[in-house]
XYZ file of N, CA, C and O in Angstrom:
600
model
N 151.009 -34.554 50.393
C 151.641 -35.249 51.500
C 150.746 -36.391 51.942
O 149.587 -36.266 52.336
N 151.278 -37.268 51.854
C 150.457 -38.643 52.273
C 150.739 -38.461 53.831
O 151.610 -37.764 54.353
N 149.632 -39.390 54.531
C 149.974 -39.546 56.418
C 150.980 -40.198 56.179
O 151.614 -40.557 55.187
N 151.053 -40.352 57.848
C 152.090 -41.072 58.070
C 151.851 -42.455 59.053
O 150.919 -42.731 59.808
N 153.056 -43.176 58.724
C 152.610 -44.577 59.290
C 152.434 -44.178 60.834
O 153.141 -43.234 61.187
N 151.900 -44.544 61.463
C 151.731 -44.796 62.745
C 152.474 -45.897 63.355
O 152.776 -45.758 64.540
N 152.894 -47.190 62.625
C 152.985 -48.389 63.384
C 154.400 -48.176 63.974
O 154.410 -48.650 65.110
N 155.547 -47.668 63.652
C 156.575 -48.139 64.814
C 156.308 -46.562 65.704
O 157.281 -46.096 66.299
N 155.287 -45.986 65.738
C 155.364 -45.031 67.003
C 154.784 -46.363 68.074
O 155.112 -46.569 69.242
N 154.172 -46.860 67.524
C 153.173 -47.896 68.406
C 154.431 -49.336 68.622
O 154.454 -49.728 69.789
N 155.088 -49.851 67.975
C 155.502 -50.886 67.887
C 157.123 -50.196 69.045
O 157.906 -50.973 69.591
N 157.194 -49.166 69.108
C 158.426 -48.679 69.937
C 157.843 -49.022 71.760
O 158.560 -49.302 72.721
N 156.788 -48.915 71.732
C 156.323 -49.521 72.942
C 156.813 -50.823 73.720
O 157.133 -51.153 74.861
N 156.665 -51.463 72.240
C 156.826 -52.939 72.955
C 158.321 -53.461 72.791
O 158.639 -54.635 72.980
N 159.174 -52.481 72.427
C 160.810 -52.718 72.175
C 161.005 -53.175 73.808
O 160.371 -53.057 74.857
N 162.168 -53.715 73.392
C 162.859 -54.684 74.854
C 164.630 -54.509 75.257
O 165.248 -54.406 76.316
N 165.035 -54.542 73.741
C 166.384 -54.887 73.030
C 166.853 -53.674 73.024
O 165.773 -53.085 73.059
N 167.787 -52.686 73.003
C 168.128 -51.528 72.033
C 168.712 -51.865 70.921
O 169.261 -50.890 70.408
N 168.895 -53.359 70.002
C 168.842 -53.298 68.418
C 167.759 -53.368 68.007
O 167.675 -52.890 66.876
N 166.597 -53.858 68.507
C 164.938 -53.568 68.548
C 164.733 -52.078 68.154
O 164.204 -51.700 67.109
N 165.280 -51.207 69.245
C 165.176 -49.791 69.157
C 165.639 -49.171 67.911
O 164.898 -48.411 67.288
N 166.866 -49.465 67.500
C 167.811 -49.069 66.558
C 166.841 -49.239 64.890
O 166.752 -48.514 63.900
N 166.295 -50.482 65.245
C 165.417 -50.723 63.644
C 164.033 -49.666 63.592
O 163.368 -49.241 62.648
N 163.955 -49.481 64.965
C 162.585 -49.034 65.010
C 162.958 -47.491 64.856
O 161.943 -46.833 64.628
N 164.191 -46.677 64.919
C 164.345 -45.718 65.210
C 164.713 -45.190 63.879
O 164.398 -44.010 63.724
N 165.243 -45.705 62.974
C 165.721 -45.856 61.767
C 164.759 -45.586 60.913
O 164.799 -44.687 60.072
N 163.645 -46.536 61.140
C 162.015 -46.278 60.276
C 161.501 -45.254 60.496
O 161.030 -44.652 59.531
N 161.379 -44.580 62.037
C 160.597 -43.813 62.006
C 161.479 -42.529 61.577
O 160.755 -41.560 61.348
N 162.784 -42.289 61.420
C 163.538 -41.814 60.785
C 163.775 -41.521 59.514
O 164.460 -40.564 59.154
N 163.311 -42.200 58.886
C 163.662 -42.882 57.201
C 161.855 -42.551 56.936
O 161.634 -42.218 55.772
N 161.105 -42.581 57.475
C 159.538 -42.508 56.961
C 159.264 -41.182 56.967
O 158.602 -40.824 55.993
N 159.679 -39.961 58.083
C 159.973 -38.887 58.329
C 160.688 -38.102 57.098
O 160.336 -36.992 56.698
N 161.455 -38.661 56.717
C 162.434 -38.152 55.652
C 162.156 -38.084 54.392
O 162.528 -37.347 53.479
N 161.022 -39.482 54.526
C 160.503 -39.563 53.215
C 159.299 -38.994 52.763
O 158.858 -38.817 51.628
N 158.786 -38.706 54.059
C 156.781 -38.053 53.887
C 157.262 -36.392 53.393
O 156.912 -35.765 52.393
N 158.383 -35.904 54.748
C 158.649 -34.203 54.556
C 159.028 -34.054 52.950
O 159.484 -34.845 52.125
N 158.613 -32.629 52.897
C 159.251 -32.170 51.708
C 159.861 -31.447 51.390
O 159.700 -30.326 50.906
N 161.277 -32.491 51.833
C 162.560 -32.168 52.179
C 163.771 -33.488 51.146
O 163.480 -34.591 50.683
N 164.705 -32.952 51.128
C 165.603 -33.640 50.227
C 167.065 -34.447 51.424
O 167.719 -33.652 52.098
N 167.301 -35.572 51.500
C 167.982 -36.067 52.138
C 169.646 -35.681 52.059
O 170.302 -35.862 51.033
N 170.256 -35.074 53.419
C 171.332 -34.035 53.121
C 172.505 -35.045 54.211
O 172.371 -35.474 55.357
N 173.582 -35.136 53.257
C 174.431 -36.360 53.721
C 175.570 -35.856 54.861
O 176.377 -35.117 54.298
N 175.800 -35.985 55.918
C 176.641 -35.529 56.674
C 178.018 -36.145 57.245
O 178.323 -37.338 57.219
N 178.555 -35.406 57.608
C 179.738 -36.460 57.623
C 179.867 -36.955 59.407
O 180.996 -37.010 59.895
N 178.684 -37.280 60.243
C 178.923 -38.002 61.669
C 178.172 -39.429 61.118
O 177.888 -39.910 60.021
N 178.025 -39.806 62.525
C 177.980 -41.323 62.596
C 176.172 -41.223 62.248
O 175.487 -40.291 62.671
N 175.713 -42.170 61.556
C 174.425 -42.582 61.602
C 173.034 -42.833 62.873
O 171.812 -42.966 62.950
N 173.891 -42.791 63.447
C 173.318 -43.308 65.367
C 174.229 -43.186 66.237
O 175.362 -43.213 65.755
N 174.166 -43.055 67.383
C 174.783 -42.870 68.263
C 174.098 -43.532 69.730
O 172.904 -43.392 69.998
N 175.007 -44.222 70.560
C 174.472 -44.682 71.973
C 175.191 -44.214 73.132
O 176.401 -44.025 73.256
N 174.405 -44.082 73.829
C 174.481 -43.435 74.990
C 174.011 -43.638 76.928
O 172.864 -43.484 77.348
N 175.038 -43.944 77.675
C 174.321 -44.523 78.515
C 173.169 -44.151 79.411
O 173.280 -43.016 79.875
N 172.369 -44.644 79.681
C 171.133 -43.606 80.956
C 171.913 -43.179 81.638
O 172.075 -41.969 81.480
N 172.672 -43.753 82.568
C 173.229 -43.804 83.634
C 174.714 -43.484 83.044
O 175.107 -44.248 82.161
N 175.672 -42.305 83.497
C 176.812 -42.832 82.865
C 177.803 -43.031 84.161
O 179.014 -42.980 83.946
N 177.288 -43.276 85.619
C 177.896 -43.558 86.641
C 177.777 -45.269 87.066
O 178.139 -45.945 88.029
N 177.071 -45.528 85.793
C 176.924 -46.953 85.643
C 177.471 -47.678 84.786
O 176.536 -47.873 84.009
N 178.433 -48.274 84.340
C 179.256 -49.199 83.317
C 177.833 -49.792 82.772
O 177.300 -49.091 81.911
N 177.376 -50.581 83.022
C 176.305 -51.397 82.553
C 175.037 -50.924 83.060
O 174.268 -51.568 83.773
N 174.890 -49.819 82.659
C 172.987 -49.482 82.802
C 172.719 -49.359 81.153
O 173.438 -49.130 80.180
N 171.756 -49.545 81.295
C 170.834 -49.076 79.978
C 171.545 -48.167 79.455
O 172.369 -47.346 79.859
N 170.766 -48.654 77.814
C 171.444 -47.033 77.123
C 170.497 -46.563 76.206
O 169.501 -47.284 76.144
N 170.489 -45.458 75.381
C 169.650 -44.625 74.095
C 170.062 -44.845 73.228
O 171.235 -44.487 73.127
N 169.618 -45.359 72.359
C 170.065 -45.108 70.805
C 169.288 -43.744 70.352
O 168.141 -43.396 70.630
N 170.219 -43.123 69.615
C 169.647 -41.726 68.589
C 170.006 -41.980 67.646
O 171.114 -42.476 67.443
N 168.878 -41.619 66.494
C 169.247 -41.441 65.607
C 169.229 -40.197 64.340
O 168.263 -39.438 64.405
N 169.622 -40.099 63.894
C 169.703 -39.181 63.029
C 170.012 -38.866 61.530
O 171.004 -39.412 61.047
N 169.325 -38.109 60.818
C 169.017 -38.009 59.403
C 169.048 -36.552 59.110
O 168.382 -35.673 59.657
N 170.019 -36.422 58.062
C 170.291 -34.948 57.610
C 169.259 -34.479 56.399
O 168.647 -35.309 55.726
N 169.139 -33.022 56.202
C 167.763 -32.465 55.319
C 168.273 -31.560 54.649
O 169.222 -30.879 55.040
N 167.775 -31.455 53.689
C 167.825 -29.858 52.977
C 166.501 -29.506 52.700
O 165.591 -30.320 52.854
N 166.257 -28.020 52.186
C 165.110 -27.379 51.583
C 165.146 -25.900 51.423
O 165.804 -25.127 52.119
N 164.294 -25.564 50.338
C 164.171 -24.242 50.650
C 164.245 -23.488 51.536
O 163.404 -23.769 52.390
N 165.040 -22.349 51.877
C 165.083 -21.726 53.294
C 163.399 -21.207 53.474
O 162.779 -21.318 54.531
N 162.890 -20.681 52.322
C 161.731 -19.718 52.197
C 160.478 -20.708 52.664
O 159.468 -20.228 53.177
N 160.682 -22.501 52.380
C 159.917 -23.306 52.612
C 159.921 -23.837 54.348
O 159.320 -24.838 54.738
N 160.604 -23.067 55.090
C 160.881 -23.322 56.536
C 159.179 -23.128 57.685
O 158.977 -23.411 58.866
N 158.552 -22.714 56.938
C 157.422 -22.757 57.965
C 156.562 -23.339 57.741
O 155.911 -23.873 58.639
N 156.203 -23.461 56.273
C 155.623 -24.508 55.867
C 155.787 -26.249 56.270
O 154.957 -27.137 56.466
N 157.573 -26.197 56.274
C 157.577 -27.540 56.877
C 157.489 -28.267 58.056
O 157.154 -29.415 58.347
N 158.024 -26.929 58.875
C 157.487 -26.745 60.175
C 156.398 -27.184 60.635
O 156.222 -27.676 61.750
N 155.334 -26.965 59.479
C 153.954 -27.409 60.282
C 153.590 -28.502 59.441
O 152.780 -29.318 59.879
N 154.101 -28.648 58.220
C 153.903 -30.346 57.793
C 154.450 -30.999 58.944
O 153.564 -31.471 59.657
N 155.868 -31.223 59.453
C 156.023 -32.004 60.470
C 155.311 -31.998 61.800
O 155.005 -32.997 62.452
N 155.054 -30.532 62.165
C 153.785 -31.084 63.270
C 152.395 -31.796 62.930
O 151.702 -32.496 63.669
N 152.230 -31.501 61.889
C 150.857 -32.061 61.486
C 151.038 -33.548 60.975
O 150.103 -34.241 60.573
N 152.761 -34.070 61.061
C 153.114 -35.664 60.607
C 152.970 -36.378 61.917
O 152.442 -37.447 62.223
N 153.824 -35.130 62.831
C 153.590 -35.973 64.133
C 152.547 -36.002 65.087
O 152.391 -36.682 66.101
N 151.982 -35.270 64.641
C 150.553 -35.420 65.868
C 149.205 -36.249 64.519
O 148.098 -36.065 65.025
N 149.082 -36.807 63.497
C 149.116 -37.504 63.063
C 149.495 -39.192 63.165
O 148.948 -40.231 62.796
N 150.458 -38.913 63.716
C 151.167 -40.739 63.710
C 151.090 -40.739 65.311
O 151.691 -41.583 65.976
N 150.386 -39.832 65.819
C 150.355 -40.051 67.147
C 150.995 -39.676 68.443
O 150.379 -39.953 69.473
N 152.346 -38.982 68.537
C 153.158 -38.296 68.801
C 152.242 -37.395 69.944
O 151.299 -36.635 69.724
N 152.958 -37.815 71.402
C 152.423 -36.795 72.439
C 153.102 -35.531 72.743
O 154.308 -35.580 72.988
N 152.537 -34.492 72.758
C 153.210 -33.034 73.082
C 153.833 -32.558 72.235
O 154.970 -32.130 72.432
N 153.148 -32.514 70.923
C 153.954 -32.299 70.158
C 153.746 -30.353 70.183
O 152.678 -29.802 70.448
N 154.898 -29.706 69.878
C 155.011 -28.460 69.939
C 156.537 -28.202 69.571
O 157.600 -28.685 69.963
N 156.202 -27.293 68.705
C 156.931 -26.166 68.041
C 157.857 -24.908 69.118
O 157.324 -24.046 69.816
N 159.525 -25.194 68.938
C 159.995 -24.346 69.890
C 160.689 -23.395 68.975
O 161.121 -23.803 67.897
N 160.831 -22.060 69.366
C 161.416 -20.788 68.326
C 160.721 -20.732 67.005
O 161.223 -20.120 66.062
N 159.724 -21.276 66.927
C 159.029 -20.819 65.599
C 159.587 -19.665 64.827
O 160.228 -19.899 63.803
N 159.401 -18.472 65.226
C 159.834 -17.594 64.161
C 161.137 -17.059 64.030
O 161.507 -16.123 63.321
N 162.116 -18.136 65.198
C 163.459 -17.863 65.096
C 163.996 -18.682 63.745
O 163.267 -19.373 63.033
N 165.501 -18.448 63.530
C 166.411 -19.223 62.928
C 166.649 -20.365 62.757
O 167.429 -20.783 61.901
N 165.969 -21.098 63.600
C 166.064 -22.318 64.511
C 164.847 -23.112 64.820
O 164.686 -23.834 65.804
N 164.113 -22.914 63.971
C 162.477 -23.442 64.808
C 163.136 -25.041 65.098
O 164.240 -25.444 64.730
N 162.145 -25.756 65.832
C 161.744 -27.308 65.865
C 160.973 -27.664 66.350
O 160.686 -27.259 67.476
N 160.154 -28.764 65.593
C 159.214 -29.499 66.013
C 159.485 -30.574 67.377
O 160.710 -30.664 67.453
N 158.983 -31.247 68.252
C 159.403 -32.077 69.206
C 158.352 -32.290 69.536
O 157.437 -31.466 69.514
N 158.214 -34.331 70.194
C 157.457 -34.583 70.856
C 157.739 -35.828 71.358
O 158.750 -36.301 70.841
N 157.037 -36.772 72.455
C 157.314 -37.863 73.224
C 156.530 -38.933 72.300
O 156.015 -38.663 71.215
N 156.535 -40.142 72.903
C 155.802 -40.979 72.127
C 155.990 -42.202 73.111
O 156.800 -41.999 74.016
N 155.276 -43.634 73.077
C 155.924 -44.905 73.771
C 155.768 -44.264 75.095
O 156.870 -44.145 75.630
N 154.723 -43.774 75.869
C 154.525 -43.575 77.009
C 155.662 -42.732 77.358
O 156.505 -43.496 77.828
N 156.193 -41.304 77.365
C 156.748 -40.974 76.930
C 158.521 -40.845 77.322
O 159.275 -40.092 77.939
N 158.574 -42.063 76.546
C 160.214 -43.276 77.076
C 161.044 -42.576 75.817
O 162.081 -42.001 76.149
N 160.569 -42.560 73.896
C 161.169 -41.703 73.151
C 160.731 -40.351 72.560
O 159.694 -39.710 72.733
N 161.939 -40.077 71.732
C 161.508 -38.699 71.820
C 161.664 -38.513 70.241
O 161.972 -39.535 69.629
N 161.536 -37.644 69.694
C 161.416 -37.363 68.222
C 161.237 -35.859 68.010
O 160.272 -35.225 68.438
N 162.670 -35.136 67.024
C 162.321 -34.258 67.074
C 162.937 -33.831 65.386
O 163.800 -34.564 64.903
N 162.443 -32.665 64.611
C 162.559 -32.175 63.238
C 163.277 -30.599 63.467
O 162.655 -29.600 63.828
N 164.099 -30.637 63.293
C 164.877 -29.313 63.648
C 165.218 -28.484 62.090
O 165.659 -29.109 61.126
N 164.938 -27.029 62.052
C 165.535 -26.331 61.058
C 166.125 -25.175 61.219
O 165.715 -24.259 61.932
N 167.293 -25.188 60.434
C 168.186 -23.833 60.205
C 167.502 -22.923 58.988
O 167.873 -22.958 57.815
N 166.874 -22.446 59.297
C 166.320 -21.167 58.527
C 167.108 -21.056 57.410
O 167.032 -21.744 56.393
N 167.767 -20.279 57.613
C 169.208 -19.106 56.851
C 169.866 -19.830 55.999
O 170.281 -19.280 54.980
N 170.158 -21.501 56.263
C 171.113 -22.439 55.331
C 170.040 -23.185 55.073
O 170.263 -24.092 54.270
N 169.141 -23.126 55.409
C 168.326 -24.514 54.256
C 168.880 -25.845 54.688
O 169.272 -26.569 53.773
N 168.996 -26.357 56.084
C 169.378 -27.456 56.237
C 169.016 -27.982 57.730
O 169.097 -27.103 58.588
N 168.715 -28.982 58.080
C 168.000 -29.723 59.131
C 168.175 -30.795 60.081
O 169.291 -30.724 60.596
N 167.544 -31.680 60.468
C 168.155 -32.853 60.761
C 166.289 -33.069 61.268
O 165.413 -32.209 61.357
N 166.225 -34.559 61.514
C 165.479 -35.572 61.870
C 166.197 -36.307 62.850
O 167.135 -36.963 62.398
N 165.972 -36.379 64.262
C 166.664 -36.909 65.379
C 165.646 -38.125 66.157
O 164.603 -37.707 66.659
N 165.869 -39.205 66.226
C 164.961 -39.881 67.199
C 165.316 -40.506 68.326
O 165.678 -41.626 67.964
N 165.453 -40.391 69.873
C 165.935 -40.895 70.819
C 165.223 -41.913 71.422
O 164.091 -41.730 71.869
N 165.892 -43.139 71.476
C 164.804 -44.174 71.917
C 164.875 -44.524 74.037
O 165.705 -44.174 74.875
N 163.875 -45.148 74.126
C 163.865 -45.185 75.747
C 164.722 -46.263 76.049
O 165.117 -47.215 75.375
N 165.010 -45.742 77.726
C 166.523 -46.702 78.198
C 166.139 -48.043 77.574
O 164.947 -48.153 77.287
N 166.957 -49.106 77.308
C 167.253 -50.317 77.121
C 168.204 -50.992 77.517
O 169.062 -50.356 78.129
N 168.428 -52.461 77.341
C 169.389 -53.149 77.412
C 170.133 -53.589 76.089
O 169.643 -53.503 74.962
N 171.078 -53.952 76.319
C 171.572 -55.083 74.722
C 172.872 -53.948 74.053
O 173.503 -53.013 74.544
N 172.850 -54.574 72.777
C 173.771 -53.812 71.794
C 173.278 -53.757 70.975
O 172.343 -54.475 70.620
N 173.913 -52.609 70.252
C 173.705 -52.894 68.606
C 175.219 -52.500 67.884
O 176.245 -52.093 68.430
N 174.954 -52.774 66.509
C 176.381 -53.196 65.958
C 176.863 -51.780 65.888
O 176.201 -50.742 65.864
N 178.083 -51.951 65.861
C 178.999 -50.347 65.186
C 178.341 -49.635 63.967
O 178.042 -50.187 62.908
N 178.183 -48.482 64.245
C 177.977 -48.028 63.460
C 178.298 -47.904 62.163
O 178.316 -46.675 62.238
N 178.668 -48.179 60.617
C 179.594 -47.849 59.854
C 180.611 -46.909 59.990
O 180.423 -46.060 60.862
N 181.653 -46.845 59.338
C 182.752 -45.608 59.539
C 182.021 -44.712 58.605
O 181.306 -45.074 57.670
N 182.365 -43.166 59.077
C 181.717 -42.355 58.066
C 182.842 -41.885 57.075
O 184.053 -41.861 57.296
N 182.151 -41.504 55.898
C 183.093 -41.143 54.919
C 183.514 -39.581 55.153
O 184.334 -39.045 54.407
């Protein structure tokens, strides 16, 4: 397992835009996906999703999330467990900690960007399948539609 980049945990700091966010959320998404050793598992929702801070507000800020589907060995579930904590407290990642460890369900989670996003590695034990989620801090702006999913 090679480290991991550090730079858009650091470069999410200085986001302004939420299509800023969206590129940055994507990488650290897509770098995640690519360090674990884990196999990329295709799902049928939207690629990202936005969301407002405020939803009593038409125009407040919003989150981009994003998200990336996984597979792996079920038997390889704790092992990866702690590759991903050891990716994210590595690339810098504050608080990072492990919830249900020896459940069905473990996940990794932690803050980052003063802690505005969030990043978390989730696994289903039993099916061998996962996700990579990254929530970025409130913003302004747009970003484009998502593709339609197949």
């Amino acid at each position: 397992m090679e480290g991991p980049d550090a730079t858009p945990y650091t470069e999410a700091v200085d986001a302004t835009e939420l299509a800023e966010a969206l590129a940055i959320g994507e990488r650290i998404a897509d770098d995640l996906l690519g360090t674990l050793d884990v196999d990329p598992r295709p799902r049928d929702v939207r690629p990202y999703r936005v969301q407002l801070c405020d939803e009593t507000l038409d125009d407040s800020p919003r989150i981009v999330s994003v998200g990336r589907g996984i597979a792996f060995p079920s038997d390889a579930t704790d092992e990866l467990t702690a590759q991903a904590r050891d990716l994210l407290e590595g690339a810098g990642v504050d608080g990072v900690r492990v919830l249900r460890e020896d459940s069905i369900l473990p996940m990794v989670t932690g803050v980052f960007a003063g802690d505005t996003w969030q990043v978390a590695v989730s696994f289903n034990r039993p099916d061998g399948i996962g996700e990579i989620r990254v929530n970025s801090a409130c913003l302004p702006g747009d970003v484009p539609d998502p593709p339609e999913s197949s």
